[in-house]
PDB file of C-alpha atoms in Angstrom:
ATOM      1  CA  UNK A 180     -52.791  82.772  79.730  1.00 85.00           C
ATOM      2  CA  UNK A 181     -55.351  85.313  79.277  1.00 82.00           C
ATOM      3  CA  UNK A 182     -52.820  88.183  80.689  1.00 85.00           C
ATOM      4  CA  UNK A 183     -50.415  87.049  77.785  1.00 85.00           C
ATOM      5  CA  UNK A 184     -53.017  87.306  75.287  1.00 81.00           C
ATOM      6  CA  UNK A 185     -53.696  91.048  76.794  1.00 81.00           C
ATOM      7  CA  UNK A 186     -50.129  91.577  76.389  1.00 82.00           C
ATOM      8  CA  UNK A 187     -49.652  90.043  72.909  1.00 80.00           C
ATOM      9  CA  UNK A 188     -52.555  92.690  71.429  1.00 77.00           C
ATOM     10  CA  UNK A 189     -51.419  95.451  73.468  1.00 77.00           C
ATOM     11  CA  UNK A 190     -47.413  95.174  71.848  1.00 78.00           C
ATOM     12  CA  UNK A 191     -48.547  93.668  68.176  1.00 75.00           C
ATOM     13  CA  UNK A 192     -51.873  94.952  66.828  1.00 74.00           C
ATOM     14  CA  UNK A 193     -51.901  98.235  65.592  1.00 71.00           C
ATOM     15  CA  UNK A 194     -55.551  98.605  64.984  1.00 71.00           C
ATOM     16  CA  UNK A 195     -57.005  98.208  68.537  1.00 72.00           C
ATOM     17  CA  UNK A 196     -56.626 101.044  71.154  1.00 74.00           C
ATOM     18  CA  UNK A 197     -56.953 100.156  74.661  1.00 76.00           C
ATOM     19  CA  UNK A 198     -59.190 102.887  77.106  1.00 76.00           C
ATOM     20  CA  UNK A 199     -61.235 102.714  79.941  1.00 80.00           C
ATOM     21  CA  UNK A 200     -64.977 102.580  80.445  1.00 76.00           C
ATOM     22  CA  UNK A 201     -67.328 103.177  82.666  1.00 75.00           C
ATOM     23  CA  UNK A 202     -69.782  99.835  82.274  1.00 75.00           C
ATOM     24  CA  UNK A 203     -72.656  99.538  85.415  1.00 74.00           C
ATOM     25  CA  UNK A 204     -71.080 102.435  87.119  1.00 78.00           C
ATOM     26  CA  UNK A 205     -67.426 100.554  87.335  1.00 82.00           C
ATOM     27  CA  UNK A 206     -64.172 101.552  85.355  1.00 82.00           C
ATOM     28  CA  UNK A 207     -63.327  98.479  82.702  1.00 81.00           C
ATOM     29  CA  UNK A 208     -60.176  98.144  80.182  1.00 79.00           C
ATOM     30  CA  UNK A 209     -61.616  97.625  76.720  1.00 78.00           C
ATOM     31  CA  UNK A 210     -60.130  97.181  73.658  1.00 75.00           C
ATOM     32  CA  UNK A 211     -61.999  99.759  70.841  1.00 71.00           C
ATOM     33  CA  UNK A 212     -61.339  97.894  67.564  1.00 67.00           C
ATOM     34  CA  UNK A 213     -60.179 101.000  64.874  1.00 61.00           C
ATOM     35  CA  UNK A 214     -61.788 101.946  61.489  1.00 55.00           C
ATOM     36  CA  UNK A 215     -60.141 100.754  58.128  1.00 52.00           C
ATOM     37  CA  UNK A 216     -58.305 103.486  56.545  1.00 46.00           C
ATOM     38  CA  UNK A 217     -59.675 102.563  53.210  1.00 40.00           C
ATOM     39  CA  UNK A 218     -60.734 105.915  50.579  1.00 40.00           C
ATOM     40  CA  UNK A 219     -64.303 104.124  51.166  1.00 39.00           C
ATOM     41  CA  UNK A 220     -64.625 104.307  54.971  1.00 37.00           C
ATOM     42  CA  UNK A 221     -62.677 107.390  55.227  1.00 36.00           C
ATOM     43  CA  UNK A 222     -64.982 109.220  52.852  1.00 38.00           C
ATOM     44  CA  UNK A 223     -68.213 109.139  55.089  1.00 38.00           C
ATOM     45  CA  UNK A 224     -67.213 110.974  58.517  1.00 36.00           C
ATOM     46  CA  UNK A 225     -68.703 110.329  61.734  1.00 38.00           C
ATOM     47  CA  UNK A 226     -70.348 112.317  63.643  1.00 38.00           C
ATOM     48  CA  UNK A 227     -68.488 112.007  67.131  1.00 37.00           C
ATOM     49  CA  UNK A 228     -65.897 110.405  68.397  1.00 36.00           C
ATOM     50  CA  UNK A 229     -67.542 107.129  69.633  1.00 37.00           C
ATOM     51  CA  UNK A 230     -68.762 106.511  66.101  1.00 36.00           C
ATOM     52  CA  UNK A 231     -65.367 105.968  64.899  1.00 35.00           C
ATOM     53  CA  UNK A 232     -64.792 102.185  66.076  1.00 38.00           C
ATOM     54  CA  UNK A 233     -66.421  99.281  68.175  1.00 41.00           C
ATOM     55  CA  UNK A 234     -64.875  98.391  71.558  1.00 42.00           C
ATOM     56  CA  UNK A 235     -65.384  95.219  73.594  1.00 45.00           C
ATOM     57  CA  UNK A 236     -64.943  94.712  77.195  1.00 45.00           C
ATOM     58  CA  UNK A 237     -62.101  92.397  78.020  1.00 46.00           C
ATOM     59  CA  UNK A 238     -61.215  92.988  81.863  1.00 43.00           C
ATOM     60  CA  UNK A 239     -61.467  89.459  83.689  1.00 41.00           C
ATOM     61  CA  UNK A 240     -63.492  91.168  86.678  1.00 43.00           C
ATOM     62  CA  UNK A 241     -67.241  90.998  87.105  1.00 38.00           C
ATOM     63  CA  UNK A 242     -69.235  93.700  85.989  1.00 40.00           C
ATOM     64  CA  UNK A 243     -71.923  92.935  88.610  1.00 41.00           C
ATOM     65  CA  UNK A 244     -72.028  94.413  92.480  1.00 41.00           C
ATOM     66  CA  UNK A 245     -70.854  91.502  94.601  1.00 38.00           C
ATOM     67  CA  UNK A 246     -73.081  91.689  97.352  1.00 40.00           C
ATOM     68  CA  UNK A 247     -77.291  92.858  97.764  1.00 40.00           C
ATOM     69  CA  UNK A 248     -76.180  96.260  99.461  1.00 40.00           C
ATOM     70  CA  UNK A 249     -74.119  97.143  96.441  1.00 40.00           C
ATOM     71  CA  UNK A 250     -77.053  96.384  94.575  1.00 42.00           C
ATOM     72  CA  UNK A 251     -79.511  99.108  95.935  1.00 41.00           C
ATOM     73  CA  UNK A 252     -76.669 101.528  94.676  1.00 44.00           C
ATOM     74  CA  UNK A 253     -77.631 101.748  90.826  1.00 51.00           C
ATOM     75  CA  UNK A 254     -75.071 103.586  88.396  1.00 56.00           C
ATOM     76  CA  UNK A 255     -76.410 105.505  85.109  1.00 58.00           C
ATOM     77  CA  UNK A 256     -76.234 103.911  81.980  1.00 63.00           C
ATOM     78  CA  UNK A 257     -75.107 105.223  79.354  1.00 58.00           C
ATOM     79  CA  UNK A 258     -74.682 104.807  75.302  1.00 54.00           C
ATOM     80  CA  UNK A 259     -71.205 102.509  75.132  1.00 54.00           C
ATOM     81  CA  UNK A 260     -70.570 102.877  71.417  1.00 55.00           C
ATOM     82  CA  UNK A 261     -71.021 101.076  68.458  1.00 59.00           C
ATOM     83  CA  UNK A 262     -71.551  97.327  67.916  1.00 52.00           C
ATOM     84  CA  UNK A 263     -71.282  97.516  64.351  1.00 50.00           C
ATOM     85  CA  UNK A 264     -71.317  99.597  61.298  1.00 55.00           C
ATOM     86  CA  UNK A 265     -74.647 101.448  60.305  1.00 54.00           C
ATOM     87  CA  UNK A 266     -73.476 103.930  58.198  1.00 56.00           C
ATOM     88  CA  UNK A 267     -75.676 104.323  55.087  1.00 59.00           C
ATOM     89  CA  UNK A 268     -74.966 101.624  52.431  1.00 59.00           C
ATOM     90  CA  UNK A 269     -73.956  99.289  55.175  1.00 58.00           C
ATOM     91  CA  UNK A 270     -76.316  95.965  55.151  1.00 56.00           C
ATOM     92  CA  UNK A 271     -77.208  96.538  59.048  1.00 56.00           C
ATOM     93  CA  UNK A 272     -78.674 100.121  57.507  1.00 60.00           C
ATOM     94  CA  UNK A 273     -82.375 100.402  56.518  1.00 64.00           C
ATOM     95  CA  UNK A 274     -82.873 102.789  53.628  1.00 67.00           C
ATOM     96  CA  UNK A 275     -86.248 104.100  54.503  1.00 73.00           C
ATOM     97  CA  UNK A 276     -88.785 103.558  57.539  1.00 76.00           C
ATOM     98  CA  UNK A 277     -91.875 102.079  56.671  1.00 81.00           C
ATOM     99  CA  UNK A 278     -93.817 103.349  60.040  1.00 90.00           C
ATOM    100  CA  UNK A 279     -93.103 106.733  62.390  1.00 94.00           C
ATOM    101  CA  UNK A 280     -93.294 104.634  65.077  1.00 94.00           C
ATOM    102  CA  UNK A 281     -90.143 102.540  66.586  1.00 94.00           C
ATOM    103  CA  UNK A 282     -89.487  99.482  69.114  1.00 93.00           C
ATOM    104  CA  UNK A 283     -86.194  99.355  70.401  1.00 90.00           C
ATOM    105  CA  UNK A 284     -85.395  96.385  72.653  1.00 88.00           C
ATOM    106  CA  UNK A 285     -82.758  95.589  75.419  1.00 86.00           C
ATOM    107  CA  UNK A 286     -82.661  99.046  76.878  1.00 86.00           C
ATOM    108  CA  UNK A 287     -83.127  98.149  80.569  1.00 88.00           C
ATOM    109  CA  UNK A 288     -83.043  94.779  82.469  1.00 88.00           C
ATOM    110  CA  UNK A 289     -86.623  94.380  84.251  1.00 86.00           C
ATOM    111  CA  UNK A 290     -84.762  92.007  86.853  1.00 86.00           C
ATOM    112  CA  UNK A 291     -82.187  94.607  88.297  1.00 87.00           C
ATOM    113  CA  UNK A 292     -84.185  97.804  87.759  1.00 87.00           C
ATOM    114  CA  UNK A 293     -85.878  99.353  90.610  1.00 85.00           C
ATOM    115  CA  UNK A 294     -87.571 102.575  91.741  1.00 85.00           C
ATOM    116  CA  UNK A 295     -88.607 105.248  88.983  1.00 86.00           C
ATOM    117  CA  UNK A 296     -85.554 107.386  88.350  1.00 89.00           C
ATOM    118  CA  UNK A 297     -84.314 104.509  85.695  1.00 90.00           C
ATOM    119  CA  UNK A 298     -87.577 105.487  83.993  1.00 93.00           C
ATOM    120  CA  UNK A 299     -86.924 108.870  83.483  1.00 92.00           C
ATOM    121  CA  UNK A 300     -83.263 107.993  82.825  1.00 89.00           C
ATOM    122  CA  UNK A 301     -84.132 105.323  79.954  1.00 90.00           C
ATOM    123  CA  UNK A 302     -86.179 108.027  78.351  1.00 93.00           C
ATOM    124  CA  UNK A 303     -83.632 110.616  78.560  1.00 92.00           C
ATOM    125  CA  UNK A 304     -81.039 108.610  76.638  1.00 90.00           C
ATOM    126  CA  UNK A 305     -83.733 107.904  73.672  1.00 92.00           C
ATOM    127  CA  UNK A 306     -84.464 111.346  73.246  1.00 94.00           C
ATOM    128  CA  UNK A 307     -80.921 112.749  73.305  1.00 91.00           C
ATOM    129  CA  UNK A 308     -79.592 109.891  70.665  1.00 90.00           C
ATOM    130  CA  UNK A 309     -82.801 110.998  68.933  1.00 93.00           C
ATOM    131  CA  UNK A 310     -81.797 114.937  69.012  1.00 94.00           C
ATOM    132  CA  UNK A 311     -78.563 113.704  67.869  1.00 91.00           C
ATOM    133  CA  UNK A 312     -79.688 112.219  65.127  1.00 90.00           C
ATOM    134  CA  UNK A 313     -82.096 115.311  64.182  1.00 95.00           C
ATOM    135  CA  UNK A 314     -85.270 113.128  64.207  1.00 94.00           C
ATOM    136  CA  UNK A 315     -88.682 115.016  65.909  1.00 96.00           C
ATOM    137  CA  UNK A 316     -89.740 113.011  68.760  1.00 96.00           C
ATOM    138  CA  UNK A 317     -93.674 113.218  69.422  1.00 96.00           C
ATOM    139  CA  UNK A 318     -94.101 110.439  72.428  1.00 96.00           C
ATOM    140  CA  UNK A 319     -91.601 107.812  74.242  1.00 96.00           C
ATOM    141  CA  UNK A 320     -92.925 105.166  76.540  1.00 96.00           C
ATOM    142  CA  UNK A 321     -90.580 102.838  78.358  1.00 95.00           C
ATOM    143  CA  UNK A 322     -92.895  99.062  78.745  1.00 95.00           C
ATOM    144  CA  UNK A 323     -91.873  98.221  82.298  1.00 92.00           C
ATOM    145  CA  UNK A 324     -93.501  95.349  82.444  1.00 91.00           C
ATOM    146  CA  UNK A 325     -91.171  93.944  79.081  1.00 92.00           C
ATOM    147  CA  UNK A 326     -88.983  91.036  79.627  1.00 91.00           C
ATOM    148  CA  UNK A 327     -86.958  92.062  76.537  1.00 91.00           C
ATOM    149  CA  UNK A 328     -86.526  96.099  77.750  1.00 91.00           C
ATOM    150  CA  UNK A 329     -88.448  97.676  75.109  1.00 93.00           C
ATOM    151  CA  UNK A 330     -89.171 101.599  74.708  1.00 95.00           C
ATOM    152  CA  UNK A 331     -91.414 102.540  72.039  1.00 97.00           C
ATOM    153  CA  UNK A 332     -90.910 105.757  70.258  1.00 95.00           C
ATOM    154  CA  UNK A 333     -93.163 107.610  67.901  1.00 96.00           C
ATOM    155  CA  UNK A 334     -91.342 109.860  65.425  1.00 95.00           C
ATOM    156  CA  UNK A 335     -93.085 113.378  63.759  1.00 96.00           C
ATOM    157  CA  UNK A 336     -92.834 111.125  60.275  1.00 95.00           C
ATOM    158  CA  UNK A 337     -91.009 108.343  58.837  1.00 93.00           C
ATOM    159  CA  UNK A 338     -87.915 110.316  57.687  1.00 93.00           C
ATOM    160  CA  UNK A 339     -87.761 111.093  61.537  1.00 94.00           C
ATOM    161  CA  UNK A 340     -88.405 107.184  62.515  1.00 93.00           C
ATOM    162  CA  UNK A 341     -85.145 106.549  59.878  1.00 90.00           C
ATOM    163  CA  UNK A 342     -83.310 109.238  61.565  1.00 91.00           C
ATOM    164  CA  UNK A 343     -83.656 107.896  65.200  1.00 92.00           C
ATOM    165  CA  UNK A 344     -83.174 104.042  63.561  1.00 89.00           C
ATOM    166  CA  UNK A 345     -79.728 104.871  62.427  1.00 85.00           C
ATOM    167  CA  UNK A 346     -78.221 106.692  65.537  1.00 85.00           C
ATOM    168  CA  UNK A 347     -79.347 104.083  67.891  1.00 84.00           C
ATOM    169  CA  UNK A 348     -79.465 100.826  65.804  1.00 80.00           C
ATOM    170  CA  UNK A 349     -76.500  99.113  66.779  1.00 76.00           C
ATOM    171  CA  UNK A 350     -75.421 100.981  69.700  1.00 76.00           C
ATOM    172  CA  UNK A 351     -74.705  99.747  73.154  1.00 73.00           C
ATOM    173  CA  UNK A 352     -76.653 100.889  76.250  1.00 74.00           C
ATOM    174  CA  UNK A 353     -75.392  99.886  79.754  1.00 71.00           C
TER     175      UNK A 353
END
């Protein structure tokens, strides 16, 4: 059933464009759901490529490593795309920060991470969606003893706070 399904969107549905991703170090099919091309949308451009649309994982296969020797072997995560919209004017879009200072959850899983290179990695990824987003970066911490994954960030100002919400708010991390 499900292959049919696969089949139905890949021949019929013109706004979904199949690819490949890398998710936990493996190579998954995923559909990336494409923009409206309404004046509205089309009128504020995003910045890259994976800004454009939202994608969704839809391979049958497990994501996990099937066995505890796989799992000593960690892959790099990395940003996935978009979950939804953020542009400004969207409702999922802040206007302003009311603080410098920023909690993101859900960047790490405390049960599967190990050793300290994850730590470092984590980081990394903050501070280059934050020099993406031009916002001044004075101190990231990553809480490893959080359930939820949290990394706190503390911003030059609240402009740069806003900045760094709106390139990472809504993104995927895996």
């Amino acid at each position: 059933m499900w292959e049919e399904v696969v089949k139905f969107l890949e021949e019929r549905e013109s706004r979904v464009r199949m690819e490949v991703q890398m998710v936990a170090g493996e190579e998954f099919r995923v559909w990336r759901w494409l923009p409206p091309s309404s004046p509205i949308s089309s009128s504020a451009k995003p910045t890259s490529p994976s800004t454009l649309s939202h994608s969704f994982i839809y391979s049958s296969a497990s994501a996990g490593p099937s066995n505890s020797s796989q799992q000593q072997t960690q892959k790099r995560k990395v940003w996935q795309g978009q979950a939804f919209e953020t542009m400004e004017g969207s409702v999922n879009s802040l206007p302003c920060s009311p603080t410098p200072c920023l909690k993101i959850r859900h960047m790490f899983d405390p049960e599967i991470e190990y050793g300290e290179a994850w730590i470092t990695a984590t980081e990394d990824a903050v501070l280059e969606k934050c020099e993406e987003s031009g916002a001044a970066v004075v101190h990231v911490a990553v809480d490893r003893s959080s359930t939820e994954g949290c990394v706190y960030i503390k911003c030059a100002s609240c402009a740069d706070a806003g900045r760094a919400y709106r390139g990472m708010h809504g993104w995927w991390f895996d």
